[in-house]
Coordinates of C-alpha atoms in Angstrom, one line a residue:
M1 CA 0.0 0.0 0.0
L2 CA 1.3 3.4 -0.9
K3 CA 1.3 6.1 1.8
L4 CA 1.0 9.7 0.9
Y5 CA 2.2 12.1 3.7
G6 CA 0.9 15.6 3.8
F7 CA -2.3 17.5 4.4
P8 CA -5.3 18.4 2.2
V9 CA -4.6 22.1 2.2
S10 CA -1.2 21.6 0.5
N11 CA -1.5 22.2 -3.2
Y12 CA 1.5 20.0 -4.0
Y13 CA 0.0 17.2 -1.8
N14 CA -3.2 17.6 -3.7
V15 CA -1.5 17.3 -7.1
V16 CA -0.1 13.9 -6.2
K17 CA -3.4 12.8 -4.5
A18 CA -5.3 13.7 -7.7
A19 CA -2.9 11.7 -9.8
L20 CA -3.3 8.7 -7.5
L21 CA -7.1 9.0 -7.7
E22 CA -7.0 9.4 -11.5
K23 CA -5.0 6.2 -11.8
G24 CA -7.2 4.3 -9.3
M25 CA -4.2 3.3 -7.2
A26 CA -4.8 2.2 -3.6
F27 CA -3.1 4.5 -1.1
E28 CA -3.3 5.6 2.5
E29 CA -3.3 9.3 3.5
V30 CA -1.0 10.1 6.5
Q31 CA -1.9 13.5 7.8
T32 CA 1.2 15.5 8.6
Q33 CA 2.7 18.9 8.0
A34 CA 6.3 19.8 7.1
S35 CA 8.5 18.6 10.0
G36 CA 12.1 18.6 11.1
A37 CA 11.6 15.6 13.3
P38 CA 14.3 13.0 12.7
E39 CA 11.8 10.2 11.9
Y40 CA 10.2 12.4 9.2
L41 CA 13.5 13.6 7.8
A42 CA 14.4 9.9 7.3
I43 CA 11.7 9.7 4.7
S44 CA 11.6 13.3 3.4
P45 CA 15.1 14.7 3.6
M46 CA 14.0 18.4 3.5
G47 CA 11.2 17.7 5.9
K48 CA 8.7 18.8 3.2
V49 CA 5.3 17.5 2.2
P50 CA 4.2 15.7 0.3
C51 CA 6.2 12.5 0.8
L52 CA 5.3 9.2 -0.8
E53 CA 6.1 5.9 0.9
T54 CA 6.3 2.8 -1.3
P55 CA 7.1 -0.9 -0.5
Q56 CA 10.7 -0.2 -1.6
G57 CA 11.1 3.0 0.4
A58 CA 10.0 6.7 0.5
F59 CA 10.9 9.8 -1.5
S60 CA 9.8 13.5 -1.7
E61 CA 9.2 16.1 -4.5
S62 CA 5.9 16.0 -6.2
Q63 CA 7.3 16.0 -9.7
V64 CA 9.3 12.8 -8.9
M65 CA 6.1 11.3 -7.5
L66 CA 4.2 12.0 -10.7
D67 CA 6.9 10.4 -12.7
Y68 CA 7.0 7.4 -10.4
L69 CA 3.3 6.8 -10.5
E70 CA 3.3 6.9 -14.3
E71 CA 6.1 4.3 -14.5
A72 CA 4.6 2.1 -11.7
Q73 CA 1.2 2.1 -13.4
P74 CA 1.2 3.4 -16.9
E75 CA -2.6 3.2 -17.4
P76 CA -4.5 5.3 -17.4
R77 CA -1.8 7.6 -18.8
L78 CA -1.1 11.0 -17.3
Y79 CA 1.8 11.6 -19.7
P80 CA 1.7 11.1 -23.5
A81 CA 3.4 8.0 -25.0
D82 CA 5.4 10.1 -27.5
A83 CA 8.7 11.4 -26.1
F84 CA 8.4 14.9 -27.4
A85 CA 4.8 15.3 -26.2
R86 CA 5.8 13.9 -22.8
A87 CA 8.6 16.5 -22.6
K88 CA 6.1 19.3 -23.4
V89 CA 3.9 18.2 -20.5
R90 CA 6.9 18.3 -18.2
E91 CA 7.7 21.7 -19.5
L92 CA 4.2 22.9 -18.6
L93 CA 4.5 21.4 -15.2
R94 CA 7.8 23.3 -14.6
V95 CA 6.3 26.6 -15.9
L96 CA 3.3 26.2 -13.6
E97 CA 5.4 25.5 -10.6
L98 CA 8.5 27.6 -11.0
Y99 CA 7.1 30.7 -12.7
L100 CA 3.6 31.0 -11.4
E101 CA 3.0 29.0 -8.1
L102 CA 6.4 29.7 -6.5
P103 CA 6.4 33.5 -7.1
A104 CA 2.7 33.7 -6.0
R105 CA 3.6 31.7 -2.8
R106 CA 5.6 34.6 -1.6
L107 CA 2.3 36.5 -1.2
Y108 CA 0.3 33.7 0.4
P109 CA 0.7 35.0 4.0
E110 CA -1.2 38.2 3.2
A111 CA -3.5 36.8 0.5
F112 CA -4.8 33.8 2.5
F113 CA -3.5 33.7 6.1
G114 CA -4.2 37.1 7.5
G115 CA -0.5 38.2 7.6
S116 CA 1.3 40.8 5.6
V117 CA 4.1 41.1 3.1
S118 CA 6.2 44.1 2.2
E119 CA 5.5 46.4 -0.6
Q120 CA 8.9 45.5 -2.0
T121 CA 7.9 41.9 -2.2
K122 CA 4.7 42.8 -3.9
A123 CA 6.6 44.9 -6.4
E124 CA 9.0 42.0 -7.1
V125 CA 6.4 39.3 -7.5
R126 CA 4.1 41.1 -9.9
P127 CA 6.5 41.3 -12.9
A128 CA 7.6 37.7 -12.2
L129 CA 3.9 36.5 -12.3
E130 CA 3.2 38.5 -15.5
K131 CA 6.3 36.9 -17.1
G132 CA 5.1 33.5 -16.0
V133 CA 1.6 34.1 -17.4
A134 CA 3.0 35.1 -20.7
A135 CA 5.2 32.0 -20.8
L136 CA 2.2 29.8 -20.0
G137 CA 0.2 31.6 -22.7
R138 CA 2.8 30.6 -25.3
L139 CA 2.6 26.9 -24.2
A140 CA -1.0 26.2 -23.1
R141 CA -3.7 25.2 -25.5
F142 CA -6.8 24.6 -23.3
S143 CA -8.4 22.8 -26.3
P144 CA -9.7 20.8 -24.7
Y145 CA -6.7 20.3 -22.3
I146 CA -3.7 22.3 -21.4
A147 CA -1.4 20.2 -23.6
G148 CA -3.8 19.4 -26.4
D149 CA -6.2 16.4 -26.8
S150 CA -5.3 14.3 -23.8
Y151 CA -5.8 14.9 -20.0
T152 CA -2.3 14.9 -18.4
A153 CA -0.5 15.6 -15.2
A154 CA -0.2 19.2 -16.3
D155 CA -4.0 19.5 -16.2
I156 CA -3.9 18.4 -12.6
A157 CA -1.3 20.9 -11.7
A158 CA -3.1 23.7 -13.6
A159 CA -6.4 22.9 -11.8
I160 CA -4.8 23.1 -8.4
H161 CA -2.2 25.9 -8.8
L162 CA -3.8 28.4 -11.1
P163 CA -6.8 29.2 -8.9
L164 CA -4.3 30.1 -6.2
V165 CA -2.4 32.4 -8.5
R166 CA -5.7 34.0 -9.7
D167 CA -6.8 34.7 -6.1
V168 CA -3.4 36.2 -5.2
G169 CA -3.7 38.6 -8.1
K170 CA -7.2 39.7 -7.1
R171 CA -6.4 40.0 -3.4
I172 CA -3.0 41.6 -3.6
Y173 CA -3.2 43.7 -6.8
G174 CA -6.9 43.9 -7.3
E175 CA -6.5 42.5 -10.8
E176 CA -7.1 39.4 -12.8
L177 CA -3.5 38.6 -13.7
L178 CA -4.5 35.4 -15.6
A179 CA -6.8 37.4 -17.9
P180 CA -4.3 37.2 -20.9
L181 CA -5.0 33.4 -21.0
P182 CA -8.1 33.0 -23.3
G183 CA -10.3 30.1 -22.5
L184 CA -8.9 29.6 -19.0
R185 CA -12.1 30.1 -17.1
D186 CA -14.1 27.6 -19.1
Y187 CA -11.2 25.1 -19.1
L188 CA -10.9 25.2 -15.3
Q189 CA -14.6 24.7 -14.8
R190 CA -14.5 21.8 -17.2
I191 CA -11.7 19.9 -15.7
R192 CA -12.8 20.5 -12.1
E193 CA -15.8 18.2 -13.0
R194 CA -13.5 15.2 -13.0
P195 CA -14.3 12.9 -10.0
A196 CA -10.7 12.9 -8.8
L197 CA -10.5 16.7 -8.7
Q198 CA -13.9 16.9 -7.1
R199 CA -12.7 14.6 -4.3
V200 CA -9.5 16.6 -3.8
F201 CA -11.3 19.9 -3.6
A202 CA -14.0 18.5 -1.3
D203 CA -11.3 17.3 1.1
Y204 CA -9.5 20.6 0.8
K205 CA -12.6 22.5 1.8
A206 CA -13.4 20.1 4.7
S207 CA -9.9 20.6 6.1
L208 CA -9.5 24.4 5.5
E209 CA -11.2 25.7 8.6
S210 CA -9.3 23.5 11.1
F211 CA -6.0 24.3 9.2
M212 CA -6.7 28.1 9.5
Q213 CA -7.5 27.7 13.2
S214 CA -4.2 25.9 13.8
R215 CA -2.3 28.9 12.4
R216 CA -3.8 31.4 14.7

């Protein structure tokens, strides 16, 4: 039995969880947050979530987990069979994570958790996000999926990360920073109807209140 360590408010945890559900793989959820405890560092060297424990051992990093799941159970596919098309999906994943989610994360304390961030940070993040949105616009198709005709791991990441980026733009800058991406709204509504994503978002909402209370 696979064990997925993390918590349902973590977007990277939810990306891996959605992939497991899409593939119909049996797994156990082990609720934990990032930790420096020696026993957790033994399975997640940076103490991060998510972490995936397999019969052979454990490892961290969500991208590595997506690759592992695809190799461990190829069907249903979350990466194209063609090598170039598969590389393009991985390219989309990296753009979504490195140039959109990670810059936006710097603003999460104020956007979502009642904290504050400096005006300098806000000034630094905005052009980074605009550049990331432009890059995604050059790669994404949204017709019907982000990489073309097939639902892939990049769609899972987009469904989970992009709403956070959108909300950061609205709450921090008062603008829709994702507006240059035509068709995005309909695309997100469409793929959120998938049962795996519905389960992930339902669990997220059920856990959000207690998570917020734990941070007060």
